[in-house]
Structures are given as structure tokens and as C-alpha cells.
PDB file of C-alpha atoms in Angstrom:
ATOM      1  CA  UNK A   1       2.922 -19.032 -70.691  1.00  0.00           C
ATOM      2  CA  UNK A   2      -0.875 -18.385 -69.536  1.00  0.00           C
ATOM      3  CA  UNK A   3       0.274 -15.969 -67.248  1.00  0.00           C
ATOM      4  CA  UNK A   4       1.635 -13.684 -70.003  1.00  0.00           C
ATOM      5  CA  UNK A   5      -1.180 -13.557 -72.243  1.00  0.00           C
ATOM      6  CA  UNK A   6      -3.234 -12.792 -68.762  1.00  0.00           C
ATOM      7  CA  UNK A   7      -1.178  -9.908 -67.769  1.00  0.00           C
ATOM      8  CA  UNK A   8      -1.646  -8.725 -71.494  1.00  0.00           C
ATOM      9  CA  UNK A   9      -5.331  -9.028 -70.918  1.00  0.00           C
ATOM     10  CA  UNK A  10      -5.384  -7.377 -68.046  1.00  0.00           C
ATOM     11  CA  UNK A  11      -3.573  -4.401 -69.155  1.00  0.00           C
ATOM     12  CA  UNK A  12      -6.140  -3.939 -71.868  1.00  0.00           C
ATOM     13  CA  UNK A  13      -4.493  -5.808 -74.559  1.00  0.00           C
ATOM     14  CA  UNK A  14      -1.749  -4.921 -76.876  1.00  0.00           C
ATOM     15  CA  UNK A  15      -3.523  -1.875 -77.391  1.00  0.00           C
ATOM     16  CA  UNK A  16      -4.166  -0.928 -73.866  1.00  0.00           C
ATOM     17  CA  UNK A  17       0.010  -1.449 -73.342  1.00  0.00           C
ATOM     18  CA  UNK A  18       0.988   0.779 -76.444  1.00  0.00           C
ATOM     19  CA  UNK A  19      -1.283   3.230 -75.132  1.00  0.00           C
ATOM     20  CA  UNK A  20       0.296   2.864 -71.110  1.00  0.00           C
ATOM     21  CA  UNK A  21       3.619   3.216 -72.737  1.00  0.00           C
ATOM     22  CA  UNK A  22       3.169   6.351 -74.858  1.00  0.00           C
ATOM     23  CA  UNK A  23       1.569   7.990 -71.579  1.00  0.00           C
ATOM     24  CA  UNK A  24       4.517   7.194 -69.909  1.00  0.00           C
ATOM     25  CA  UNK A  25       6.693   8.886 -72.649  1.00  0.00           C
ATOM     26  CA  UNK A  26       4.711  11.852 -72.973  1.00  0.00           C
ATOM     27  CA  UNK A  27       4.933  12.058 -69.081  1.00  0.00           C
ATOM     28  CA  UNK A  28       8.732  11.944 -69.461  1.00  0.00           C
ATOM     29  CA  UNK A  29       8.793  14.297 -71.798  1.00  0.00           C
ATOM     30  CA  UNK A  30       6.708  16.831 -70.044  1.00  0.00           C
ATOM     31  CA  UNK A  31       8.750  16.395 -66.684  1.00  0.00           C
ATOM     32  CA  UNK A  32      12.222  17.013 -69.262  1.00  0.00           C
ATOM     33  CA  UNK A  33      10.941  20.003 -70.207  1.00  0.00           C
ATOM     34  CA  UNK A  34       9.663  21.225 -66.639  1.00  0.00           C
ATOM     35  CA  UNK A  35      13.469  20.809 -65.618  1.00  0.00           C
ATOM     36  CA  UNK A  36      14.890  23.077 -68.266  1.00  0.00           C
ATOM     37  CA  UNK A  37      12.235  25.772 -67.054  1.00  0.00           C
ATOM     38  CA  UNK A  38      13.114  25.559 -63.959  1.00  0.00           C
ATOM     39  CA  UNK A  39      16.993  25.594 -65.028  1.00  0.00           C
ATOM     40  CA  UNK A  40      16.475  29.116 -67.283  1.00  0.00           C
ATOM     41  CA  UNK A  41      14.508  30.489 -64.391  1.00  0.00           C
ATOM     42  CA  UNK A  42      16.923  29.945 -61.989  1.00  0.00           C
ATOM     43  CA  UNK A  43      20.043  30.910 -64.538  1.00  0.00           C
ATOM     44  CA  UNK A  44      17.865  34.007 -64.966  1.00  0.00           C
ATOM     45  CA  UNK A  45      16.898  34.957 -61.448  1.00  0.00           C
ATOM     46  CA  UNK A  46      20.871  34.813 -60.881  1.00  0.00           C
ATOM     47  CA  UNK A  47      21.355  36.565 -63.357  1.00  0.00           C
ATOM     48  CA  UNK A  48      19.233  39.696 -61.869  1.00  0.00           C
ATOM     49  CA  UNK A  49      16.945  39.424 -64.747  1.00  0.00           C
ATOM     50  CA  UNK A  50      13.863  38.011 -62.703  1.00  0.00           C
ATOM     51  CA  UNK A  51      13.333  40.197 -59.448  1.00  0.00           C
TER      52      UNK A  51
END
């Protein structure tokens, strides 16, 4: 059970891991809403609207 209270530590405590885990969200997010950019510029350049 040491080992879990050392990888905590070394993560920066329960802090440090709430933080590491909202980063990653926000990261997701951000990449989600790349993709539908790139989706409605594509639909659009198809579309002729984009030359």
C-alpha cells in the first residue's frame, strides 16, 4: 500500500492529480473542437464556399 501513497506523492499530491486530470480534459476538449473545424472547413471547401 506504500507504493500508492508514493505515486500520489510523486504526482504532486491529490492536488497535483486533480490538476493533471483537468489538463487532460481541457486537452480533450480542445482537440474535439479542432475536429469539428476541420469537419465545417472541409464540408465548406466542398461545398465551393472556401476557394
Amino acid at each position: 500500500m506504500a507504493w500508492a501513497y508514493w505515486v500520489i506523492a510523486s504526482l504532486g499530491g491529490f492536488d497535483g492529480i486533480v490538476k493533471k486530470i483537468k489538463h487532460a480534459a481541457s486537452i480533450k476538449k480542445v482537440e474535439k473542437g479542432l475536429e469539428r473545424f476541420y469537419i465545417m472547413y472541409d464540408t465548406a471547401k466542398m461545398l465551393g464556399q472556401i476557394t
